[in-house]
Amino acid sequence: MYPVLLVSNHGEIVGGGEVSLLTLLKGLDRSHWAPIVVVPSEGSVATRCRALGLPTHVVPLPSLRCPGPAMLRSLVHLSRLVRDMGVTLLHANGSRAMFYAGMVGRLAGRPVVWHLRVWRRDHKLDWLLARLATRTIAISEVVRARLLRWPRAYGRCSVVPNGIDLETFSPSKDSVSVRDALGIPPTARLIGTVGRLVPFKGHRYLLDALMRLRHKHPTVRLLIVGAGPERDALERYAQDMGLVEAAMFLGHRADVTDLLVAMELFILPSEAEDFGRVLLEAMATGRPVVATAAGGVPEVVEANVTGLLVEPADPAALAEAISTLLNDPGRAQAMGRAGRQRVETYFTMSRHARLVEAVYQDTLGLTNP
């Protein structure tokens, strides 16, 4: 049994990174690995880890912009955890977590795995983090390219795509009751998107595409699921374009799976994506996808097989792709089936956990754990 200390950047679930960490923790083989979790504060991550029966510790991870006594106290606290719990390996979920895990690993003589989930930000300390990491896991080839400036770190980086728990996402759920609950007429063509309402997610382009779609598909309705700082501005934008009835802003929802099943098509209009975890969720429910070929998306969606890809920031192309699949339900359904099969083959929780465990084994020099 090998104790592994997993350090989370956040105490709350703020995005796909925390959801993916929880999925990994659920999938790890407990007969070989003994996960111990560190979170910077109490919150939803700690609650879910404890529900999984995992020892979970709160250790503040002060901002790296303000080094001082608080940072030193946290490093001491983590060092004691590593010593007292016999930790053999540290796994950092994010850049701030990597700084603390990397420093403690260096002091304690323990290897550190850095789970690299983003390529758009947090680059200022890459020169240091790349040196502190024994191995790195990137969620996509696009994210792995962040390490190109450090050839040694790049060579020690394994691409391990995210996985999802297929039991959570089933294409067989009832869609009629969801539509009824939302007040959507049976004749409406329902499309939707799920994600944080932030600029790079491209919701404005999707609203522009919806405006174009209404000419050919007057009954089309759009579900926008998610919360974020852009919500008020986006609702005003939709109102200004006369899309109040056509675009429904649902905010944060716990019933995302049910909403996905109710959609005919899932749309991801992002300008940038590190991976696009929500695409796995949509494909697992058998939804055909129309998405932008941004970042890691083409590594998830097989173009013209599980969905259609268009260039980012192009509402006309987005509208045309959506219209193409609305006009051809047979093709759309075939893409949905292919998407489910692709997730079952490449993006399951079990496969993700086994690939991460292989990195652990290699890092520790084990043939069998």
CSV table of C-alpha atoms in Angstrom, one decimal:
chain,number,residue,atom,x,y,z
A,1,MET,CA,0.0,0.0,0.0
A,2,TYR,CA,1.4,3.4,-1.1
A,3,PRO,CA,0.2,6.5,0.6
A,4,VAL,CA,-0.3,9.3,-2.0
A,5,LEU,CA,-0.9,12.9,-0.8
A,6,LEU,CA,-3.1,14.7,-3.3
A,7,VAL,CA,-3.1,18.5,-2.9
A,8,SER,CA,-6.0,20.5,-4.4
A,9,ASN,CA,-5.8,24.1,-5.6
A,10,HIS,CA,-9.3,24.9,-4.3
A,11,GLY,CA,-11.5,24.0,-1.5
A,12,GLU,CA,-14.7,24.6,-3.5
A,13,ILE,CA,-15.6,23.1,-6.9
A,14,VAL,CA,-14.8,26.0,-9.2
A,15,GLY,CA,-14.5,24.1,-12.4
A,16,GLY,CA,-13.6,20.9,-14.2
A,17,GLY,CA,-10.3,20.5,-12.4
A,18,GLU,CA,-11.9,19.8,-9.1
A,19,VAL,CA,-14.5,17.5,-10.6
A,20,SER,CA,-11.8,15.6,-12.4
A,21,LEU,CA,-9.8,15.3,-9.2
A,22,LEU,CA,-12.8,13.8,-7.4
A,23,THR,CA,-13.4,11.4,-10.3
A,24,LEU,CA,-9.7,10.2,-10.0
A,25,LEU,CA,-10.0,9.8,-6.2
A,26,LYS,CA,-13.1,7.6,-6.8
A,27,GLY,CA,-11.4,5.5,-9.4
A,28,LEU,CA,-8.0,4.9,-7.7
A,29,ASP,CA,-7.4,1.2,-6.8
A,30,ARG,CA,-7.5,1.4,-2.9
A,31,SER,CA,-5.8,-2.0,-2.7
A,32,HIS,CA,-2.6,-0.5,-3.9
A,33,TRP,CA,-2.9,3.3,-3.3
A,34,ALA,CA,-3.9,5.1,-0.1
A,35,PRO,CA,-5.1,8.6,-1.1
A,36,ILE,CA,-4.8,11.4,1.4
A,37,VAL,CA,-6.3,14.7,0.4
A,38,VAL,CA,-5.2,18.2,1.3
A,39,VAL,CA,-7.5,21.2,0.6
A,40,PRO,CA,-6.8,24.8,1.3
A,41,SER,CA,-10.2,25.4,3.0
A,42,GLU,CA,-13.3,23.6,4.0
A,43,GLY,CA,-15.9,23.3,1.2
A,44,SER,CA,-17.4,21.0,-1.3
A,45,VAL,CA,-14.2,19.3,-2.3
A,46,ALA,CA,-13.5,18.3,1.4
A,47,THR,CA,-17.1,17.2,1.8
A,48,ARG,CA,-17.1,14.9,-1.2
A,49,CYS,CA,-13.6,13.5,-0.3
A,50,ARG,CA,-14.8,12.6,3.2
A,51,ALA,CA,-18.0,11.0,1.7
A,52,LEU,CA,-15.6,8.8,-0.3
A,53,GLY,CA,-14.0,7.7,3.1
A,54,LEU,CA,-10.7,9.6,2.4
A,55,PRO,CA,-8.6,11.2,5.1
A,56,THR,CA,-8.9,14.9,4.3
A,57,HIS,CA,-6.8,17.7,5.8
A,58,VAL,CA,-7.2,21.5,5.6
A,59,VAL,CA,-3.9,23.3,5.1
A,60,PRO,CA,-4.2,26.9,3.8
A,61,LEU,CA,-2.2,27.5,0.6
A,62,PRO,CA,-1.5,31.3,0.7
A,63,SER,CA,-1.2,33.2,-2.5
A,64,LEU,CA,2.3,32.9,-4.1
A,65,ARG,CA,2.2,36.7,-4.7
A,66,CYS,CA,2.6,37.4,-0.9
A,67,PRO,CA,5.3,35.1,0.5
A,68,GLY,CA,5.6,35.4,4.3
A,69,PRO,CA,5.1,33.6,7.6
A,70,ALA,CA,1.7,32.1,6.5
A,71,MET,CA,3.4,30.4,3.6
A,72,LEU,CA,6.1,29.0,5.9
A,73,ARG,CA,3.6,27.6,8.3
A,74,SER,CA,1.8,25.8,5.5
A,75,LEU,CA,5.0,24.3,4.2
A,76,VAL,CA,5.8,23.0,7.7
A,77,HIS,CA,2.3,21.6,8.1
A,78,LEU,CA,2.5,19.8,4.8
A,79,SER,CA,6.0,18.5,5.7
A,80,ARG,CA,4.6,17.0,8.9
A,81,LEU,CA,1.8,15.3,7.1
A,82,VAL,CA,4.2,13.7,4.7
A,83,ARG,CA,6.3,12.5,7.6
A,84,ASP,CA,3.6,11.3,9.9
A,85,MET,CA,1.5,9.6,7.3
A,86,GLY,CA,4.4,7.9,5.5
A,87,VAL,CA,3.6,9.6,2.2
A,88,THR,CA,5.5,8.0,-0.7
A,89,LEU,CA,4.4,10.4,-3.5
A,90,LEU,CA,2.7,13.8,-3.8
A,91,HIS,CA,0.2,14.7,-6.5
A,92,ALA,CA,-0.5,18.4,-7.1
A,93,ASN,CA,-3.8,19.4,-8.8
A,94,GLY,CA,-2.9,22.8,-10.1
A,95,SER,CA,-0.1,25.3,-10.1
A,96,ARG,CA,-0.4,26.8,-6.6
A,97,ALA,CA,-0.8,23.3,-5.2
A,98,MET,CA,2.3,22.3,-7.2
A,99,PHE,CA,4.4,25.0,-5.6
A,100,TYR,CA,3.6,23.8,-2.1
A,101,ALA,CA,3.8,20.1,-3.0
A,102,GLY,CA,7.0,20.6,-5.0
A,103,MET,CA,8.8,22.5,-2.2
A,104,VAL,CA,7.7,19.9,0.4
A,105,GLY,CA,8.7,17.0,-1.9
A,106,ARG,CA,12.1,18.5,-2.5
A,107,LEU,CA,12.7,18.9,1.3
A,108,ALA,CA,11.4,15.5,2.2
A,109,GLY,CA,13.0,13.6,-0.7
A,110,ARG,CA,9.6,12.5,-2.2
A,111,PRO,CA,8.7,12.5,-5.8
A,112,VAL,CA,6.0,14.9,-7.0
A,113,VAL,CA,3.5,14.6,-9.9
A,114,TRP,CA,2.1,17.9,-11.3
A,115,HIS,CA,-1.3,17.5,-12.9
A,116,LEU,CA,-1.4,20.2,-15.5
A,117,ARG,CA,-4.9,21.2,-16.5
A,118,VAL,CA,-4.7,24.7,-18.1
A,119,TRP,CA,-2.6,26.3,-20.8
A,120,ARG,CA,-4.0,29.8,-20.8
A,121,ARG,CA,-2.8,31.1,-17.4
A,122,ASP,CA,-0.6,30.5,-14.4
A,123,HIS,CA,2.6,30.6,-16.4
A,124,LYS,CA,4.7,33.0,-14.3
A,125,LEU,CA,6.2,30.2,-12.1
A,126,ASP,CA,6.4,27.5,-14.8
A,127,TRP,CA,10.2,27.7,-14.8
A,128,LEU,CA,10.2,26.7,-11.1
A,129,LEU,CA,7.3,24.3,-11.1
A,130,ALA,CA,8.7,22.4,-14.1
A,131,ARG,CA,11.9,21.9,-12.1
A,132,LEU,CA,10.2,20.8,-8.9
A,133,ALA,CA,8.0,18.2,-10.7
A,134,THR,CA,9.3,14.7,-10.9
A,135,ARG,CA,6.7,13.9,-13.5
A,136,THR,CA,3.8,15.8,-15.1
A,137,ILE,CA,0.4,14.8,-16.3
A,138,ALA,CA,-1.3,16.9,-18.9
A,139,ILE,CA,-5.0,16.5,-19.8
A,140,SER,CA,-4.4,17.1,-23.5
A,141,GLU,CA,-1.6,17.6,-26.0
A,142,VAL,CA,-2.5,21.3,-26.1
A,143,VAL,CA,-1.9,21.6,-22.4
A,144,ARG,CA,1.3,19.5,-22.6
A,145,ALA,CA,2.7,22.1,-25.1
A,146,ARG,CA,2.8,24.6,-22.2
A,147,LEU,CA,6.1,22.8,-21.2
A,148,LEU,CA,7.8,23.1,-24.6
A,149,ARG,CA,10.2,25.7,-23.2
A,150,TRP,CA,11.5,23.1,-20.8
A,151,PRO,CA,12.5,20.1,-22.9
A,152,ARG,CA,13.3,17.9,-19.9
A,153,ALA,CA,9.9,18.5,-18.2
A,154,TYR,CA,8.2,18.1,-21.6
A,155,GLY,CA,9.8,14.7,-22.0
A,156,ARG,CA,8.6,13.6,-18.6
A,157,CYS,CA,5.0,14.7,-19.2
A,158,SER,CA,2.3,12.1,-20.0
A,159,VAL,CA,-0.9,13.0,-21.6
A,160,VAL,CA,-3.8,11.4,-19.6
A,161,PRO,CA,-7.2,12.6,-20.8
A,162,ASN,CA,-9.9,13.2,-18.3
A,163,GLY,CA,-12.5,10.5,-17.5
A,164,ILE,CA,-16.0,10.4,-16.3
A,165,ASP,CA,-18.1,8.1,-14.2
A,166,LEU,CA,-20.4,6.5,-16.9
A,167,GLU,CA,-23.0,5.5,-14.2
A,168,THR,CA,-23.8,9.2,-13.7
A,169,PHE,CA,-24.5,9.8,-17.4
A,170,SER,CA,-27.1,7.6,-19.1
A,171,PRO,CA,-28.8,8.3,-22.5
A,172,SER,CA,-31.9,6.4,-21.3
A,173,LYS,CA,-33.3,9.0,-19.0
A,174,ASP,CA,-36.7,10.6,-19.6
A,175,SER,CA,-36.4,13.8,-21.7
A,176,VAL,CA,-40.1,14.6,-22.0
A,177,SER,CA,-40.6,15.3,-18.3
A,178,VAL,CA,-37.6,17.7,-18.3
A,179,ARG,CA,-39.0,19.6,-21.3
A,180,ASP,CA,-42.4,19.8,-19.6
A,181,ALA,CA,-40.9,21.1,-16.4
A,182,LEU,CA,-39.2,23.8,-18.3
A,183,GLY,CA,-42.3,24.7,-20.3
A,184,ILE,CA,-40.8,23.8,-23.6
A,185,PRO,CA,-43.4,22.9,-26.3
A,186,PRO,CA,-43.2,19.4,-27.8
A,187,THR,CA,-42.6,20.9,-31.2
A,188,ALA,CA,-39.6,23.0,-30.1
A,189,ARG,CA,-36.1,22.0,-31.4
A,190,LEU,CA,-34.0,22.1,-28.2
A,191,ILE,CA,-30.3,22.7,-28.2
A,192,GLY,CA,-28.1,23.7,-25.2
A,193,THR,CA,-24.8,24.4,-23.7
A,194,VAL,CA,-23.3,23.9,-20.2
A,195,GLY,CA,-20.5,25.9,-18.7
A,196,ARG,CA,-19.3,28.9,-16.7
A,197,LEU,CA,-20.6,32.2,-18.0
A,198,VAL,CA,-17.2,33.8,-18.7
A,199,PRO,CA,-16.0,35.6,-21.9
A,200,PHE,CA,-13.8,32.9,-23.3
A,201,LYS,CA,-16.7,30.4,-23.3
A,202,GLY,CA,-18.2,32.2,-26.3
A,203,HIS,CA,-21.8,32.5,-25.3
A,204,ARG,CA,-22.2,35.7,-27.2
A,205,TYR,CA,-21.3,33.9,-30.4
A,206,LEU,CA,-23.8,31.3,-29.6
A,207,LEU,CA,-26.5,33.9,-29.1
A,208,ASP,CA,-25.5,35.4,-32.5
A,209,ALA,CA,-25.8,32.0,-34.0
A,210,LEU,CA,-29.2,31.5,-32.4
A,211,MET,CA,-30.4,34.7,-34.0
A,212,ARG,CA,-29.4,33.4,-37.4
A,213,LEU,CA,-30.9,30.0,-36.8
A,214,ARG,CA,-34.3,31.4,-36.0
A,215,HIS,CA,-34.8,32.3,-39.7
A,216,LYS,CA,-34.6,28.6,-40.7
A,217,HIS,CA,-35.7,27.0,-37.5
A,218,PRO,CA,-38.2,29.4,-35.8
A,219,THR,CA,-39.0,26.8,-33.1
A,220,VAL,CA,-35.4,26.4,-31.9
A,221,ARG,CA,-34.9,26.9,-28.2
A,222,LEU,CA,-31.5,27.3,-26.4
A,223,LEU,CA,-30.8,26.2,-22.9
A,224,ILE,CA,-27.8,28.0,-21.3
A,225,VAL,CA,-26.8,26.2,-18.1
A,226,GLY,CA,-24.3,27.6,-15.8
A,227,ALA,CA,-23.5,30.6,-13.6
A,228,GLY,CA,-20.8,33.3,-13.8
A,229,PRO,CA,-20.0,37.0,-14.0
A,230,GLU,CA,-21.3,37.3,-17.6
A,231,ARG,CA,-24.8,36.3,-16.9
A,232,ASP,CA,-26.4,39.7,-16.5
A,233,ALA,CA,-24.6,41.1,-19.6
A,234,LEU,CA,-25.6,38.0,-21.6
A,235,GLU,CA,-29.2,38.2,-20.6
A,236,ARG,CA,-29.3,41.9,-21.6
A,237,TYR,CA,-27.6,40.9,-24.9
A,238,ALA,CA,-30.3,38.3,-25.6
A,239,GLN,CA,-33.0,40.8,-24.7
A,240,ASP,CA,-31.6,43.4,-27.1
A,241,MET,CA,-31.7,40.8,-29.9
A,242,GLY,CA,-35.3,39.8,-29.1
A,243,LEU,CA,-34.3,36.3,-27.9
A,244,VAL,CA,-35.9,36.4,-24.5
A,245,GLU,CA,-38.2,33.4,-25.3
A,246,ALA,CA,-35.7,31.5,-27.4
A,247,ALA,CA,-32.8,31.6,-24.9
A,248,MET,CA,-33.4,30.3,-21.4
A,249,PHE,CA,-30.8,31.1,-18.8
A,250,LEU,CA,-31.1,28.3,-16.1
A,251,GLY,CA,-28.1,29.2,-13.9
A,252,HIS,CA,-26.3,26.5,-11.9
A,253,ARG,CA,-28.2,23.2,-12.0
A,254,ALA,CA,-27.7,19.9,-10.1
A,255,ASP,CA,-29.7,18.0,-12.8
A,256,VAL,CA,-27.2,18.5,-15.7
A,257,THR,CA,-27.5,15.0,-16.9
A,258,ASP,CA,-31.3,15.3,-17.2
A,259,LEU,CA,-30.9,18.6,-19.1
A,260,LEU,CA,-28.4,17.1,-21.5
A,261,VAL,CA,-30.7,14.2,-22.3
A,262,ALA,CA,-33.5,16.7,-23.1
A,263,MET,CA,-31.3,18.4,-25.7
A,264,GLU,CA,-31.2,17.4,-29.4
A,265,LEU,CA,-27.8,18.8,-29.8
A,266,PHE,CA,-25.1,20.0,-27.4
A,267,ILE,CA,-23.2,23.1,-28.4
A,268,LEU,CA,-19.7,24.3,-27.1
A,269,PRO,CA,-18.9,27.7,-28.6
A,270,SER,CA,-15.7,28.4,-26.7
A,271,GLU,CA,-12.9,30.5,-27.9
A,272,ALA,CA,-10.4,28.5,-25.8
A,273,GLU,CA,-10.6,25.1,-24.1
A,274,ASP,CA,-8.0,23.1,-22.3
A,275,PHE,CA,-9.9,19.9,-22.8
A,276,GLY,CA,-13.7,20.3,-22.6
A,277,ARG,CA,-14.8,17.9,-19.9
A,278,VAL,CA,-18.5,18.8,-20.5
A,279,LEU,CA,-18.1,17.3,-24.0
A,280,LEU,CA,-17.6,13.9,-22.4
A,281,GLU,CA,-20.7,14.3,-20.3
A,282,ALA,CA,-22.8,15.3,-23.4
A,283,MET,CA,-21.4,12.5,-25.5
A,284,ALA,CA,-21.9,10.0,-22.7
A,285,THR,CA,-25.6,10.9,-22.7
A,286,GLY,CA,-25.7,10.2,-26.5
A,287,ARG,CA,-25.8,13.8,-27.6
A,288,PRO,CA,-24.3,14.8,-30.9
A,289,VAL,CA,-22.0,17.8,-30.5
A,290,VAL,CA,-21.4,21.0,-32.4
A,291,ALA,CA,-18.2,22.7,-31.0
A,292,THR,CA,-15.4,25.0,-31.9
A,293,ALA,CA,-12.1,23.5,-32.8
A,294,ALA,CA,-10.5,25.3,-29.9
A,295,GLY,CA,-7.6,24.0,-27.8
A,296,GLY,CA,-8.1,20.4,-26.8
A,297,VAL,CA,-11.6,20.0,-28.2
A,298,PRO,CA,-10.4,18.1,-31.4
A,299,GLU,CA,-8.8,15.6,-29.1
A,300,VAL,CA,-12.2,14.8,-27.6
A,301,VAL,CA,-14.7,15.3,-30.5
A,302,GLU,CA,-14.0,13.2,-33.6
A,303,ALA,CA,-14.9,15.5,-36.4
A,304,ASN,CA,-17.8,14.3,-38.6
A,305,VAL,CA,-18.1,11.2,-36.5
A,306,THR,CA,-19.2,12.3,-33.0
A,307,GLY,CA,-20.0,15.9,-34.0
A,308,LEU,CA,-19.2,18.9,-36.1
A,309,LEU,CA,-16.3,21.3,-35.5
A,310,VAL,CA,-16.1,24.9,-36.6
A,311,GLU,CA,-13.7,27.7,-36.2
A,312,PRO,CA,-14.0,29.8,-33.0
A,313,ALA,CA,-15.7,33.2,-33.0
A,314,ASP,CA,-17.7,32.4,-36.2
A,315,PRO,CA,-21.4,32.6,-35.5
A,316,ALA,CA,-22.3,32.0,-39.1
A,317,ALA,CA,-20.4,28.7,-39.2
A,318,LEU,CA,-21.8,27.7,-35.8
A,319,ALA,CA,-25.3,28.4,-37.0
A,320,GLU,CA,-24.8,26.4,-40.2
A,321,ALA,CA,-23.4,23.4,-38.4
A,322,ILE,CA,-26.3,23.4,-35.9
A,323,SER,CA,-28.8,23.7,-38.8
A,324,THR,CA,-27.1,20.8,-40.7
A,325,LEU,CA,-27.8,18.4,-37.8
A,326,LEU,CA,-31.2,19.7,-37.1
A,327,ASN,CA,-32.1,19.0,-40.7
A,328,ASP,CA,-30.7,15.5,-40.5
A,329,PRO,CA,-31.9,13.7,-37.4
A,330,GLY,CA,-30.6,10.4,-38.6
A,331,ARG,CA,-27.1,11.7,-38.9
A,332,ALA,CA,-27.3,13.5,-35.5
A,333,GLN,CA,-28.5,10.3,-33.8
A,334,ALA,CA,-25.7,8.3,-35.3
A,335,MET,CA,-23.2,10.9,-34.1
A,336,GLY,CA,-24.7,10.6,-30.6
A,337,ARG,CA,-24.3,6.8,-30.6
A,338,ALA,CA,-20.7,7.2,-31.8
A,339,GLY,CA,-20.0,9.7,-29.1
A,340,ARG,CA,-21.2,7.4,-26.3
A,341,GLN,CA,-19.1,4.6,-27.7
A,342,ARG,CA,-16.0,6.9,-27.9
A,343,VAL,CA,-16.4,7.9,-24.2
A,344,GLU,CA,-16.8,4.2,-23.3
A,345,THR,CA,-13.6,3.4,-25.1
A,346,TYR,CA,-11.3,6.3,-24.2
A,347,PHE,CA,-12.7,8.5,-21.4
A,348,THR,CA,-14.0,6.3,-18.6
A,349,MET,CA,-13.1,6.9,-14.9
A,350,SER,CA,-11.5,3.5,-14.8
A,351,ARG,CA,-9.2,4.1,-17.8
A,352,HIS,CA,-8.2,7.5,-16.5
A,353,ALA,CA,-7.4,6.1,-13.0
A,354,ARG,CA,-5.3,3.2,-14.5
A,355,LEU,CA,-3.3,5.6,-16.6
A,356,VAL,CA,-2.6,7.9,-13.6
A,357,GLU,CA,-1.6,4.9,-11.6
A,358,ALA,CA,0.8,3.9,-14.4
A,359,VAL,CA,2.5,7.3,-13.9
A,360,TYR,CA,2.7,6.7,-10.2
A,361,GLN,CA,4.3,3.3,-10.7
A,362,ASP,CA,6.8,4.7,-13.2
A,363,THR,CA,7.6,7.6,-10.9
A,364,LEU,CA,8.3,5.3,-7.9
A,365,GLY,CA,10.1,2.8,-10.1
A,366,LEU,CA,7.6,0.0,-9.4
A,367,THR,CA,6.9,-2.9,-11.7
A,368,ASN,CA,3.8,-3.8,-9.7
A,369,PRO,CA,2.4,-1.7,-6.9
